[in-house]
Each structure stands twice: as C-alpha cells, then as structure tokens.
XYZ file of C-alpha atoms in Angstrom:
354
model
C 15.423 -11.752 -51.325
C 16.491 -8.767 -49.191
C 18.556 -9.362 -46.054
C 16.548 -9.266 -42.808
C 18.028 -7.474 -39.798
C 18.558 -9.589 -36.677
C 19.552 -8.982 -33.087
C 23.162 -9.471 -32.051
C 22.095 -12.550 -30.041
C 20.523 -14.250 -33.045
C 23.479 -13.403 -35.263
C 25.842 -14.870 -32.654
C 23.732 -18.028 -32.477
C 23.838 -18.392 -36.264
C 27.639 -18.201 -36.173
C 27.652 -21.218 -33.848
C 26.790 -23.432 -36.810
C 29.164 -24.262 -39.646
C 26.765 -26.034 -42.014
C 25.556 -24.407 -45.234
C 22.790 -25.268 -47.713
C 21.128 -27.373 -45.011
C 17.307 -27.362 -45.024
C 16.608 -30.456 -42.942
C 16.304 -29.409 -39.297
C 12.987 -31.273 -39.340
C 15.009 -34.466 -39.921
C 18.027 -33.844 -37.709
C 19.521 -30.642 -36.339
C 23.105 -29.540 -36.813
C 25.506 -29.543 -33.853
C 26.680 -26.162 -32.676
C 30.371 -25.476 -32.221
C 29.849 -25.599 -28.450
C 28.162 -29.008 -28.657
C 30.950 -30.345 -30.831
C 33.608 -29.081 -28.387
C 31.798 -30.594 -25.412
C 31.376 -34.024 -27.003
C 34.966 -34.161 -28.269
C 36.342 -33.068 -24.892
C 34.321 -35.787 -23.171
C 35.520 -38.443 -25.624
C 39.101 -37.328 -25.167
C 38.767 -37.492 -21.373
C 37.104 -40.908 -21.462
C 39.663 -42.182 -23.951
C 42.393 -41.133 -21.531
C 40.718 -43.094 -18.726
C 39.054 -40.118 -17.034
C 35.282 -40.370 -17.603
C 33.572 -37.893 -15.258
C 30.336 -39.370 -13.911
C 29.581 -36.321 -11.786
C 29.873 -34.128 -14.872
C 27.512 -36.460 -16.749
C 24.849 -36.122 -14.077
C 25.366 -32.360 -13.977
C 24.804 -32.205 -17.753
C 21.565 -34.152 -17.345
C 20.241 -31.828 -14.664
C 21.357 -28.734 -16.544
C 19.562 -30.016 -19.636
C 16.432 -30.722 -17.618
C 16.410 -27.188 -16.248
C 17.098 -25.597 -19.630
C 14.316 -27.533 -21.320
C 11.964 -26.544 -18.501
C 12.775 -22.890 -19.156
C 12.190 -23.348 -22.893
C 8.658 -24.653 -22.322
C 7.939 -22.426 -19.290
C 7.467 -24.984 -16.512
C 9.421 -25.879 -13.404
C 12.155 -28.496 -13.648
C 10.226 -30.685 -11.207
C 7.651 -31.203 -13.985
C 10.235 -32.602 -16.434
C 11.317 -36.228 -16.853
C 14.272 -37.183 -19.032
C 14.583 -40.036 -21.464
C 15.871 -41.039 -24.854
C 12.782 -41.688 -27.032
C 9.363 -40.055 -27.336
C 7.618 -43.393 -27.883
C 8.726 -44.538 -24.429
C 7.234 -41.385 -22.923
C 3.990 -41.898 -24.835
C 3.883 -45.446 -23.510
C 4.066 -44.063 -19.982
C 1.102 -41.819 -20.698
C -0.812 -44.888 -21.888
C -0.515 -46.369 -18.393
C -2.731 -43.555 -17.099
C -5.689 -44.639 -19.240
C -8.313 -47.171 -18.204
C -8.648 -50.326 -20.259
C -10.757 -49.775 -23.356
C -10.424 -45.991 -23.260
C -10.553 -43.930 -26.436
C -7.498 -42.067 -27.741
C -8.021 -39.473 -30.477
C -5.088 -38.772 -32.832
C -4.778 -36.899 -36.138
C -4.801 -38.704 -39.469
C -1.224 -39.443 -40.547
C 0.228 -38.741 -37.104
C 3.844 -39.757 -36.473
C 3.975 -43.422 -35.476
C 5.713 -42.823 -32.150
C 2.570 -41.009 -31.009
C 0.214 -43.747 -32.189
C 1.836 -47.168 -31.781
C 2.345 -46.933 -27.977
C -1.452 -46.727 -27.638
C -2.230 -49.312 -30.319
C 0.097 -51.806 -28.613
C -0.437 -50.772 -24.980
C -2.051 -54.085 -24.020
C -4.940 -52.067 -22.571
C -7.398 -52.564 -25.459
C -7.392 -48.851 -26.143
C -9.563 -47.598 -28.990
C -7.403 -45.390 -31.208
C -9.551 -43.128 -33.390
C -8.277 -40.719 -36.037
C -9.597 -37.460 -37.487
C -8.231 -34.680 -39.701
C -5.866 -32.368 -37.853
C -7.478 -29.183 -39.109
C -10.704 -29.920 -37.195
C -9.431 -32.370 -34.580
C -11.087 -30.320 -31.827
C -14.521 -30.974 -33.343
C -13.962 -34.736 -33.050
C -13.395 -34.792 -29.282
C -16.410 -36.488 -27.692
C -17.550 -37.491 -24.199
C -15.920 -40.928 -24.350
C -12.522 -39.515 -25.450
C -10.011 -40.086 -22.647
C -6.930 -38.622 -24.347
C -6.164 -36.410 -27.334
C -2.613 -37.072 -28.579
C -1.198 -34.916 -31.349
C 1.948 -33.252 -32.665
C 1.735 -29.489 -32.467
C 3.638 -29.454 -35.780
C 3.090 -32.355 -38.144
C 6.243 -34.109 -39.338
C 5.034 -35.032 -42.819
C 3.338 -31.754 -43.751
C 4.629 -29.048 -41.400
C 1.044 -28.144 -40.499
C 0.743 -26.338 -37.169
C -2.149 -27.556 -35.035
C -4.746 -25.247 -33.521
C -3.578 -26.290 -30.083
C -5.794 -23.812 -28.263
C -8.960 -25.218 -29.817
C -7.856 -28.804 -29.176
C -7.078 -28.101 -25.516
C -10.396 -26.309 -25.032
C -12.355 -29.180 -26.584
C -10.486 -31.708 -24.457
C -11.203 -29.694 -21.311
C -14.905 -29.563 -22.173
C -14.976 -33.374 -22.110
C -12.461 -33.813 -19.260
C -10.013 -35.524 -21.629
C -6.263 -35.560 -21.112
C -3.950 -33.987 -23.690
C -0.579 -35.228 -24.947
C 1.383 -32.934 -27.244
C 4.447 -34.001 -29.213
C 6.568 -30.862 -29.556
C 9.545 -32.495 -31.276
C 8.939 -30.543 -34.492
C 8.218 -27.320 -32.602
C 10.449 -26.505 -29.635
C 13.420 -24.629 -31.027
C 11.434 -22.410 -33.389
C 7.814 -22.361 -32.160
C 7.110 -21.198 -28.595
C 5.391 -23.972 -26.609
C 3.912 -23.514 -23.126
C 3.928 -27.017 -21.655
C 1.544 -26.033 -18.860
C -1.276 -25.902 -21.435
C -1.139 -29.705 -21.805
C -1.216 -32.671 -19.470
C 1.918 -34.006 -21.143
C 4.465 -32.758 -23.637
C 7.038 -35.043 -25.231
C 10.003 -33.707 -27.165
C 13.073 -35.303 -28.677
C 15.875 -32.743 -28.789
C 17.858 -33.965 -31.807
C 15.876 -31.972 -34.370
C 15.156 -28.285 -33.791
C 17.103 -28.151 -30.509
C 20.224 -29.449 -32.266
C 21.195 -31.901 -29.519
C 22.724 -35.335 -30.121
C 20.160 -38.078 -30.652
C 19.279 -39.828 -27.408
C 17.917 -36.879 -25.394
C 14.164 -36.541 -24.919
C 11.924 -34.868 -22.379
C 8.479 -35.444 -20.920
C 6.525 -32.842 -18.967
C 3.558 -33.986 -16.883
C 0.703 -32.234 -15.117
C -0.139 -33.154 -11.541
C -3.368 -34.896 -12.538
C -1.612 -37.020 -15.150
C 1.366 -37.853 -12.933
C -1.022 -39.161 -10.278
C -2.450 -41.658 -12.780
C 0.748 -42.774 -14.526
C 2.666 -45.898 -13.539
C 6.491 -45.663 -13.649
C 6.813 -48.958 -15.520
C 10.268 -48.031 -16.821
C 11.648 -47.136 -13.403
C 15.314 -47.898 -12.919
C 18.062 -46.540 -10.728
C 17.770 -43.033 -12.180
C 14.102 -42.819 -11.159
C 15.126 -42.998 -7.521
C 14.976 -39.920 -5.338
C 18.738 -40.346 -4.894
C 19.868 -42.210 -8.043
C 23.298 -43.178 -6.755
C 21.665 -44.734 -3.687
C 19.088 -46.544 -5.857
C 21.339 -48.904 -7.756
C 20.421 -52.203 -6.101
C 17.344 -54.069 -5.009
C 13.640 -53.277 -5.026
C 13.414 -51.181 -1.872
C 14.041 -47.921 -3.703
C 12.249 -44.691 -2.912
C 11.226 -43.142 -6.224
C 11.534 -39.405 -6.735
C 8.462 -37.471 -5.582
C 8.175 -35.419 -8.771
C 8.430 -36.066 -12.523
C 11.893 -37.569 -12.017
C 10.183 -40.837 -11.034
C 9.520 -41.226 -14.758
C 13.185 -40.748 -15.722
C 15.017 -43.464 -17.582
C 18.756 -43.926 -17.282
C 20.310 -41.133 -19.378
C 22.552 -41.512 -22.393
C 25.374 -39.592 -20.737
C 27.408 -38.533 -23.753
C 24.276 -37.325 -25.543
C 23.429 -35.065 -22.601
C 26.975 -33.698 -22.605
C 26.244 -32.394 -26.085
C 22.664 -31.425 -25.319
C 23.414 -29.017 -22.472
C 25.230 -26.391 -24.595
C 22.687 -26.809 -27.402
C 19.772 -26.171 -25.066
C 21.623 -23.243 -23.509
C 21.975 -21.665 -26.953
C 18.228 -21.778 -27.599
C 17.263 -20.799 -24.065
C 19.279 -17.589 -24.496
C 17.393 -16.513 -27.636
C 14.246 -14.430 -27.932
C 11.630 -17.037 -28.950
C 9.523 -14.444 -30.754
C 12.490 -13.328 -32.868
C 13.519 -16.912 -33.622
C 9.972 -17.769 -34.681
C 9.847 -14.720 -36.942
C 13.223 -15.610 -38.478
C 12.324 -19.227 -39.265
C 8.783 -18.601 -40.472
C 9.886 -15.514 -42.429
C 12.366 -17.550 -44.453
C 9.737 -20.242 -45.009
C 7.210 -17.625 -46.130
C 9.705 -16.192 -48.624
C 10.299 -19.672 -50.007
C 6.560 -20.311 -50.343
C 6.121 -16.987 -52.106
C 8.882 -17.922 -54.546
C 7.047 -21.150 -55.362
C 3.690 -19.392 -55.594
C 2.315 -21.326 -52.608
C -0.359 -19.945 -50.300
C 0.493 -19.282 -46.672
C -0.839 -21.850 -44.178
C -3.452 -21.001 -41.566
C -0.701 -20.787 -38.951
C 2.899 -19.911 -39.926
C 5.293 -22.850 -40.105
C 9.054 -23.181 -40.523
C 8.479 -26.383 -42.523
C 7.391 -26.247 -46.154
C 6.167 -29.335 -47.998
C 4.650 -29.880 -51.425
C 3.580 -32.785 -53.612
C 6.540 -34.681 -55.060
C 5.291 -38.224 -55.719
C 8.247 -39.268 -57.881
C 10.906 -37.510 -55.779
C 12.053 -35.352 -58.699
C 11.789 -32.059 -56.786
C 13.785 -33.459 -53.890
C 16.306 -34.759 -56.414
C 16.754 -31.265 -57.859
C 17.474 -29.853 -54.427
C 19.947 -32.608 -53.580
C 21.668 -32.269 -56.982
C 22.225 -28.593 -56.208
C 24.005 -29.532 -52.957
C 21.045 -28.701 -50.727
C 20.209 -31.156 -47.966
C 16.438 -31.592 -47.791
C 14.068 -34.490 -47.163
C 10.929 -36.185 -48.411
C 8.038 -37.691 -46.487
C 4.772 -39.319 -47.576
C 5.187 -38.407 -51.233
C 6.071 -34.806 -50.466
C 9.296 -32.807 -50.689
C 10.131 -31.131 -47.395
C 12.401 -28.246 -46.424
C 12.859 -26.537 -43.081
C 14.293 -23.153 -42.123
C 16.078 -22.705 -38.808
C 18.423 -20.439 -36.907
C 21.408 -21.430 -39.075
C 19.600 -20.632 -42.343
C 19.457 -17.273 -44.088
C 18.151 -15.572 -47.224
C 20.835 -17.212 -49.370
C 19.366 -20.621 -48.551
C 15.981 -19.474 -49.809
C 17.471 -18.167 -53.053
C 19.550 -21.319 -53.619
C 16.580 -23.622 -53.074
C 14.350 -21.602 -55.385
C 17.035 -21.553 -58.074
C 17.457 -25.322 -57.802
C 13.730 -25.696 -58.433
C 13.792 -23.337 -61.394
C 12.175 -20.337 -59.694
C-alpha cells in the first residue's frame, strides 16, 4: 500500500518504539524508549540502595494529570489504581441492592464480574452491543460497557447509549482500556471511565485510572481506602482517624511505584500527539488491512480487526511469518497503533495469502 504522510510529531513518536511486525497493542502495548530508560534508571538506583520515594509519588501525580488531559477532565476527577475490576467494584458500591446493571453480550469479564459478585444482589442483564441503547429501561440503574470491545474490536455508539441512560436517569460506566491511545474519549460524557494503561497507552502493567462524576462520587463508598486515599498520604499511614481526600483521590489505591515510573513518559508521549491524526493513522492502517482481506468496514472505524478463525489456523499463519497477533473467542485479532506502518499491513496480508 502507498506510504501515508504524517506530521513530524507522529513520526517522532513512532521512532520511540523499536518493535517490528507487532500487531497486538490490544493485548499489551510496547514500551517506548523513554519508558525503558526510566524503568532501568529506577532499577539501577534502587539496586544501588537509592530508591527515591518522592520521585515515585511525583510520577504518580504526573501520570494522573497526563491521563486527565488525555480524556479531557480535571485531575481532581481522576483516581489511580492497578486494575479495572477494582474500579468497577467501587462503582458497584454506588448501586442500591437489587439494582439492574445492563452490559453488552460478551463484555470483558472485568466489567461484569464485579457486579455479579458485588454481594448486593444486583441483576446483571445483557443485550447486543449494536443496539444496547434500545435495551435501557426505567429500572436500569447502570449501563456498563467497553467503548471498544476486546474480542471483536467493535466500537460502541457511546452517544446513543449515554442519551438512553440519561432518559432513564441511569448511571454510565465506560471501560476505555481498548480505546484511549487511539480513539479520543471525553470522560465527562460518562459517570465513570475506567482504563488500564498497559495496552494502547504503552505503560507497564499495574497502572489504571478511574474518572468519576460528582453525582457518582457522592454515592460511592471508598471500600479500598488505604494510606494513599488520605488527603495527605504520608500523614495517613497509621490508624483509622485519617481524613480522606476531598476529590477522586479518596478512591486511590496504593500505587505500584515502578509501574508509574514507566507510565509517566508513556502517557506524556500520547498526550503530546494530535488525537485526530493518531486516530486516522491507526484506523487507516486497519481499513487498508480489511480492504486487503475483502472485509467490509464497520459502522464506526476501529483500529482492531477480527475475523472468524475457529481452529486458529489464520493466527498460526501470522505467527509463523514472525508477526505477533492474538486470538480471542474463536477469532483472529490484529491491532494497528502508532508504532505500525504500511509495511505491517503488507506483511500481514502476505502471511494470509492476500
């Protein structure tokens, strides 16, 4: 396929990654050179007996602020953590016992199990993603969905879902783990957004974020509160008489320090890019790949392409050609990100005999 022109900023970002033939950002992102340097420098310092706790906390707060800028909310709306399921469990505390939660069919388990096992007798109901909005009803208390589905790459009609939820005064929880980093997400459109940063944001695993609206925060219980949920964490290390932070930080969990050391430069890389250009780059490569396979374009452009592969033979062809891809739910799955280019499309198509 012909080479697509990019801005100098996007080209510079692409040079930050050394990996080639890698089509699995939807599984785990690649570390940038800056992330690798930061993590190695921290390990070297700690190994020499000089761990820097102040620098760890600075990396956490820098990451919080950078993620806030990526999803267009203030940092006071962002809580930090390590797993999206923990954040979803916090959202469950805001629901009355017996309330109904609507989720898409085949939704990622971390967005379903916290409600199934909340201990609040919640009624978890499923419906097809493509018309999820039509299944919101007066008794629905929360609509929880991934804006981009992990197994299929389908992009939800988030606007329609939010509008339907608003019409019935239901809360909304959006998992943006498969979106932020290539698909612009405005967190203010939802009551909560959860996002693990180890995929499309190319951070080390162990860094996740939760954004909360004022109305949701007022209903949530900080059941995971520890010392880092205190208004002054270093003064909140002992006892039960701790003043929790007045904003979303009350929902923080103690951070995985080394992971945040690597996350800060990764988030800075994506925060510096034009999100419209990055979206066009990723979805353009995916569209070229679909065209090469003779696949129709989805209703909403996606950087993830999946197709039926029940016996894993298609995935095997890709892997045999040295291409890192993945398979989920009987489907082969490839993803195109900032570090991919037209050569990756051509190589993958050739491996599949196209």
